[in-house]
Tab-separated table of C-alpha atoms in Angstrom:
chain	number	residue	atom	x	y	z
A	63	UNK	CA	0.000	0.000	0.000
A	64	UNK	CA	1.420	3.359	-1.035
A	65	UNK	CA	2.196	5.797	1.695
A	66	UNK	CA	2.994	9.361	2.471
A	67	UNK	CA	4.284	9.611	6.013
A	68	UNK	CA	4.493	12.771	8.052
A	69	UNK	CA	6.850	12.465	10.977
A	70	UNK	CA	4.670	14.144	13.598
A	71	UNK	CA	0.940	14.058	14.144
A	72	UNK	CA	0.979	16.890	16.696
A	73	UNK	CA	3.605	19.530	17.420
A	74	UNK	CA	3.705	22.386	19.901
A	75	UNK	CA	6.414	24.981	19.365
A	76	UNK	CA	7.265	28.347	20.818
A	77	UNK	CA	7.197	31.626	18.925
A	78	UNK	CA	10.518	32.253	17.219
A	79	UNK	CA	11.562	28.615	17.095
A	80	UNK	CA	12.792	27.034	13.878
A	81	UNK	CA	10.419	24.204	13.014
A	82	UNK	CA	10.962	21.274	10.659
A	83	UNK	CA	8.059	19.238	9.285
A	84	UNK	CA	9.160	16.078	7.546
A	85	UNK	CA	7.407	14.124	4.833
A	86	UNK	CA	8.496	10.860	3.228
A	87	UNK	CA	6.822	8.970	0.376
A	88	UNK	CA	7.553	5.437	-0.769
A	89	UNK	CA	5.922	5.589	-4.200
A	90	UNK	CA	8.849	6.980	-6.223
A	91	UNK	CA	6.702	10.015	-7.031
A	92	UNK	CA	8.383	12.973	-8.668
A	93	UNK	CA	6.023	15.635	-7.330
A	94	UNK	CA	5.695	16.587	-3.688
A	95	UNK	CA	3.606	19.306	-2.095
A	96	UNK	CA	3.048	21.075	1.198
A	97	UNK	CA	-0.410	22.429	1.978
A	98	UNK	CA	-1.795	24.344	4.859
A	99	UNK	CA	-5.383	23.563	5.911
A	100	UNK	CA	-7.463	26.105	7.823
A	101	UNK	CA	-11.217	26.067	8.527
A	102	UNK	CA	-13.210	27.770	5.796
A	103	UNK	CA	-10.155	28.194	3.587
A	104	UNK	CA	-9.614	24.644	2.391
A	105	UNK	CA	-6.127	23.597	1.397
A	106	UNK	CA	-3.674	26.257	0.336
A	107	UNK	CA	-0.433	25.421	-1.424
A	108	UNK	CA	2.726	26.566	0.336
A	109	UNK	CA	5.527	25.038	-1.754
A	110	UNK	CA	5.945	22.224	-4.222
A	111	UNK	CA	8.747	20.336	-5.875
A	112	UNK	CA	8.910	18.451	-9.169
A	113	UNK	CA	12.373	17.021	-8.652
A	114	UNK	CA	15.244	16.681	-6.225
A	115	UNK	CA	16.727	20.038	-5.209
A	116	UNK	CA	13.947	21.790	-7.094
A	117	UNK	CA	11.312	23.937	-5.377
A	118	UNK	CA	8.612	26.311	-6.434
A	119	UNK	CA	6.546	28.756	-4.409
A	120	UNK	CA	2.873	28.088	-4.066
A	121	UNK	CA	0.157	30.522	-3.104
A	122	UNK	CA	1.282	31.298	0.464
A	123	UNK	CA	5.077	30.811	0.737
A	124	UNK	CA	5.790	33.702	3.107
A	125	UNK	CA	7.404	32.567	6.323
A	126	UNK	CA	8.201	29.103	4.975
A	127	UNK	CA	10.987	27.380	3.111
A	128	UNK	CA	11.474	23.817	1.892
A	129	UNK	CA	14.199	21.315	1.246
A	130	UNK	CA	14.282	18.313	-1.066
A	131	UNK	CA	17.654	16.606	-0.919
A	132	UNK	CA	16.279	13.172	-1.783
A	133	UNK	CA	13.436	12.187	-4.058
A	134	UNK	CA	11.405	10.581	-1.293
A	135	UNK	CA	11.746	13.335	1.311
A	136	UNK	CA	10.298	16.849	1.319
A	137	UNK	CA	10.770	19.046	4.362
A	138	UNK	CA	8.862	22.178	5.289
A	139	UNK	CA	10.746	24.698	7.392
A	140	UNK	CA	9.306	27.495	9.474
A	141	UNK	CA	12.324	29.746	9.918
A	142	UNK	CA	10.860	31.618	12.914
A	143	UNK	CA	7.517	30.232	13.970
A	144	UNK	CA	4.713	32.681	14.647
A	145	UNK	CA	1.268	32.179	16.154
A	146	UNK	CA	-0.404	32.789	12.784
A	147	UNK	CA	1.302	29.659	11.521
A	148	UNK	CA	-0.749	27.538	13.894
A	149	UNK	CA	-2.515	25.227	11.475
A	150	UNK	CA	-2.814	21.764	9.989
A	151	UNK	CA	-0.072	20.951	7.500
A	152	UNK	CA	-0.611	18.299	4.844
A	153	UNK	CA	2.038	16.763	2.633
A	154	UNK	CA	1.113	15.154	-0.688
A	155	UNK	CA	2.825	13.475	-3.594
A	156	UNK	CA	1.951	12.569	-7.168
A	157	UNK	CA	3.351	11.297	-10.406
A	158	UNK	CA	4.817	13.772	-12.846
A	159	UNK	CA	3.106	15.580	-15.706
A	160	UNK	CA	-0.251	14.363	-16.930
A	161	UNK	CA	-0.091	11.420	-14.553
A	162	UNK	CA	-0.631	13.931	-11.769
A	163	UNK	CA	-4.193	14.117	-13.045
A	164	UNK	CA	-4.841	10.767	-11.390
A	165	UNK	CA	-4.732	12.535	-8.073
A	166	UNK	CA	-2.501	13.153	-5.123
A	167	UNK	CA	-1.686	10.849	-2.228
A	168	UNK	CA	-1.780	12.641	1.102
A	169	UNK	CA	-0.162	12.162	4.459
A	170	UNK	CA	-2.203	12.219	7.657
A	171	UNK	CA	-1.255	15.761	8.516
A	172	UNK	CA	0.677	17.511	11.256
A	173	UNK	CA	-1.295	19.758	13.564
A	174	UNK	CA	1.113	22.494	14.591
A	175	UNK	CA	0.416	24.833	17.486
A	176	UNK	CA	2.684	27.814	17.996
A	177	UNK	CA	2.453	29.346	21.464
B	256	UNK	CA	-6.786	31.837	-11.814
B	257	UNK	CA	-9.000	28.888	-11.207
B	258	UNK	CA	-11.243	28.896	-8.164
B	259	UNK	CA	-13.388	26.251	-6.524
B	260	UNK	CA	-16.432	27.120	-4.420
B	261	UNK	CA	-18.351	24.935	-2.011
B	262	UNK	CA	-21.343	26.924	-0.784
B	263	UNK	CA	-22.345	24.548	2.009
B	264	UNK	CA	-19.946	24.731	4.960
B	265	UNK	CA	-21.927	22.063	6.824
B	266	UNK	CA	-24.556	19.501	5.953
B	267	UNK	CA	-26.256	16.631	7.688
B	268	UNK	CA	-28.045	13.543	6.476
B	269	UNK	CA	-29.967	10.752	8.108
B	270	UNK	CA	-28.372	7.333	7.911
B	271	UNK	CA	-29.532	5.432	4.790
B	272	UNK	CA	-30.719	8.634	3.127
B	273	UNK	CA	-29.220	10.451	0.132
B	274	UNK	CA	-27.322	13.724	0.267
B	275	UNK	CA	-25.858	15.982	-2.405
B	276	UNK	CA	-22.837	18.212	-1.862
B	277	UNK	CA	-22.426	21.179	-4.195
B	278	UNK	CA	-19.323	22.435	-5.951
B	279	UNK	CA	-18.804	25.079	-8.584
B	280	UNK	CA	-15.566	26.117	-10.210
B	281	UNK	CA	-14.248	28.771	-12.494
B	282	UNK	CA	-11.848	28.092	-15.341
B	283	UNK	CA	-11.200	29.123	-18.912
B	284	UNK	CA	-9.662	25.746	-19.739
B	285	UNK	CA	-11.544	23.140	-21.728
B	286	UNK	CA	-9.623	20.082	-20.524
B	287	UNK	CA	-9.268	19.460	-16.824
B	288	UNK	CA	-10.096	17.007	-14.061
B	289	UNK	CA	-12.346	17.289	-11.062
B	290	UNK	CA	-12.149	15.355	-7.828
B	291	UNK	CA	-13.917	14.823	-4.565
B	292	UNK	CA	-11.713	14.023	-1.594
B	293	UNK	CA	-12.943	12.852	1.797
B	294	UNK	CA	-11.148	13.711	5.031
B	295	UNK	CA	-12.456	11.697	7.997
B	296	UNK	CA	-11.471	12.440	11.614
B	297	UNK	CA	-8.305	10.401	11.026
B	298	UNK	CA	-7.272	13.310	8.760
B	299	UNK	CA	-6.194	11.000	5.951
B	300	UNK	CA	-7.413	12.495	2.676
B	301	UNK	CA	-9.077	9.803	0.596
B	302	UNK	CA	-9.904	10.070	-3.093
B	303	UNK	CA	-13.636	9.482	-3.499
B	304	UNK	CA	-14.237	10.059	-7.183
B	305	UNK	CA	-12.596	11.550	-10.263
B	306	UNK	CA	-14.152	13.073	-13.375
B	307	UNK	CA	-12.450	13.874	-16.652
B	308	UNK	CA	-13.935	17.003	-18.190
B	309	UNK	CA	-13.923	15.657	-21.727
B	310	UNK	CA	-16.135	12.749	-20.667
B	311	UNK	CA	-19.826	13.543	-20.671
B	312	UNK	CA	-20.702	10.460	-18.647
B	313	UNK	CA	-20.901	11.117	-14.937
B	314	UNK	CA	-18.430	9.151	-12.800
B	315	UNK	CA	-19.757	6.617	-10.314
B	316	UNK	CA	-18.029	4.714	-7.508
B	317	UNK	CA	-20.397	2.429	-5.622
B	318	UNK	CA	-22.646	4.704	-3.507
B	319	UNK	CA	-20.912	7.848	-4.746
B	320	UNK	CA	-21.820	9.556	-7.993
B	321	UNK	CA	-21.376	12.980	-9.489
B	322	UNK	CA	-23.512	15.339	-11.525
B	323	UNK	CA	-21.065	17.065	-13.834
B	324	UNK	CA	-22.477	20.045	-15.703
B	325	UNK	CA	-19.586	21.411	-17.756
B	326	UNK	CA	-21.380	24.421	-19.188
B	327	UNK	CA	-22.565	25.461	-15.745
B	328	UNK	CA	-19.168	24.605	-14.213
B	329	UNK	CA	-20.875	22.553	-11.574
B	330	UNK	CA	-19.682	19.287	-10.027
B	331	UNK	CA	-21.911	17.952	-7.262
B	332	UNK	CA	-21.396	14.760	-5.284
B	333	UNK	CA	-24.296	12.480	-4.436
B	334	UNK	CA	-23.939	9.987	-1.619
B	335	UNK	CA	-26.620	7.314	-1.609
B	336	UNK	CA	-27.558	5.099	1.347
B	337	UNK	CA	-25.469	7.251	3.686
B	338	UNK	CA	-23.493	5.416	6.335
B	339	UNK	CA	-22.006	6.598	9.617
B	340	UNK	CA	-18.552	6.169	8.100
B	341	UNK	CA	-19.365	8.790	5.486
B	342	UNK	CA	-19.144	11.516	8.126
B	343	UNK	CA	-16.160	13.647	7.115
B	344	UNK	CA	-14.991	16.839	5.476
B	345	UNK	CA	-15.438	16.687	1.730
B	346	UNK	CA	-13.260	18.739	-0.562
B	347	UNK	CA	-13.949	19.451	-4.196
B	348	UNK	CA	-10.795	19.938	-6.266
B	349	UNK	CA	-9.815	20.980	-9.762
B	350	UNK	CA	-6.630	20.322	-11.729
B	351	UNK	CA	-5.814	21.489	-15.204
B	352	UNK	CA	-3.036	20.314	-17.473
B	353	UNK	CA	0.344	21.299	-16.151
B	354	UNK	CA	-1.204	22.837	-13.080
B	355	UNK	CA	-1.487	22.038	-9.413
B	356	UNK	CA	-4.657	21.182	-7.558
B	357	UNK	CA	-7.031	23.928	-6.494
B	358	UNK	CA	-9.235	22.957	-3.558
B	359	UNK	CA	-12.556	24.278	-2.353
B	360	UNK	CA	-13.090	25.293	1.291
B	361	UNK	CA	-14.770	22.013	2.172
B	362	UNK	CA	-18.152	20.802	3.385
B	363	UNK	CA	-18.453	19.062	6.731
B	364	UNK	CA	-20.950	16.211	6.475
B	365	UNK	CA	-22.595	14.758	9.561
B	366	UNK	CA	-24.489	11.474	9.395
B	367	UNK	CA	-27.252	11.104	11.948
B	368	UNK	CA	-28.156	7.635	13.239
């Protein structure tokens, strides 16, 4: 069974801390994505990557960065966590190009609270 | 830019009854794909159904079916014989060629015993 695994289900961090959210997929997918999920706003794309060491900004990249050193791993970094980054973070992966139209596979999410 | 709208933030249905969740979208593309994803309390997003825009026939997966109206840019999800396990957030999503997914805000469905 294919999987996207997010390292933490819940995280509590202090304002100003550097936070790493890790995501690993075992499907050999080229594409990986980080979304933020907030009530009434749906899923908003933060960053995505189509290949190793490649990254592209999504719709709400401010305050975030990413790293993709290996094909299977895509990390989201909050350089200096703030309370407005308290949210649910979802990682997803997909095949490349038109095969992405078959849909994304999602992780189970990390609920991050910044205090 | 493409947008996806779900006008019903919350809905409820009696067990064994039928419910329809609404979704509209805005695009200038002619070829694209539409999806419904389910997010239960476990938070794992699950693909419910997928529709290819160039296909006129509405997609069906067991108790789940869609009413795809391309001209009206409408893509509603019908759940028949609702079960307690259908309780979840449902997200409508759009993807065009060479693009990333665009998600709606979601509809929270409650199933009443």
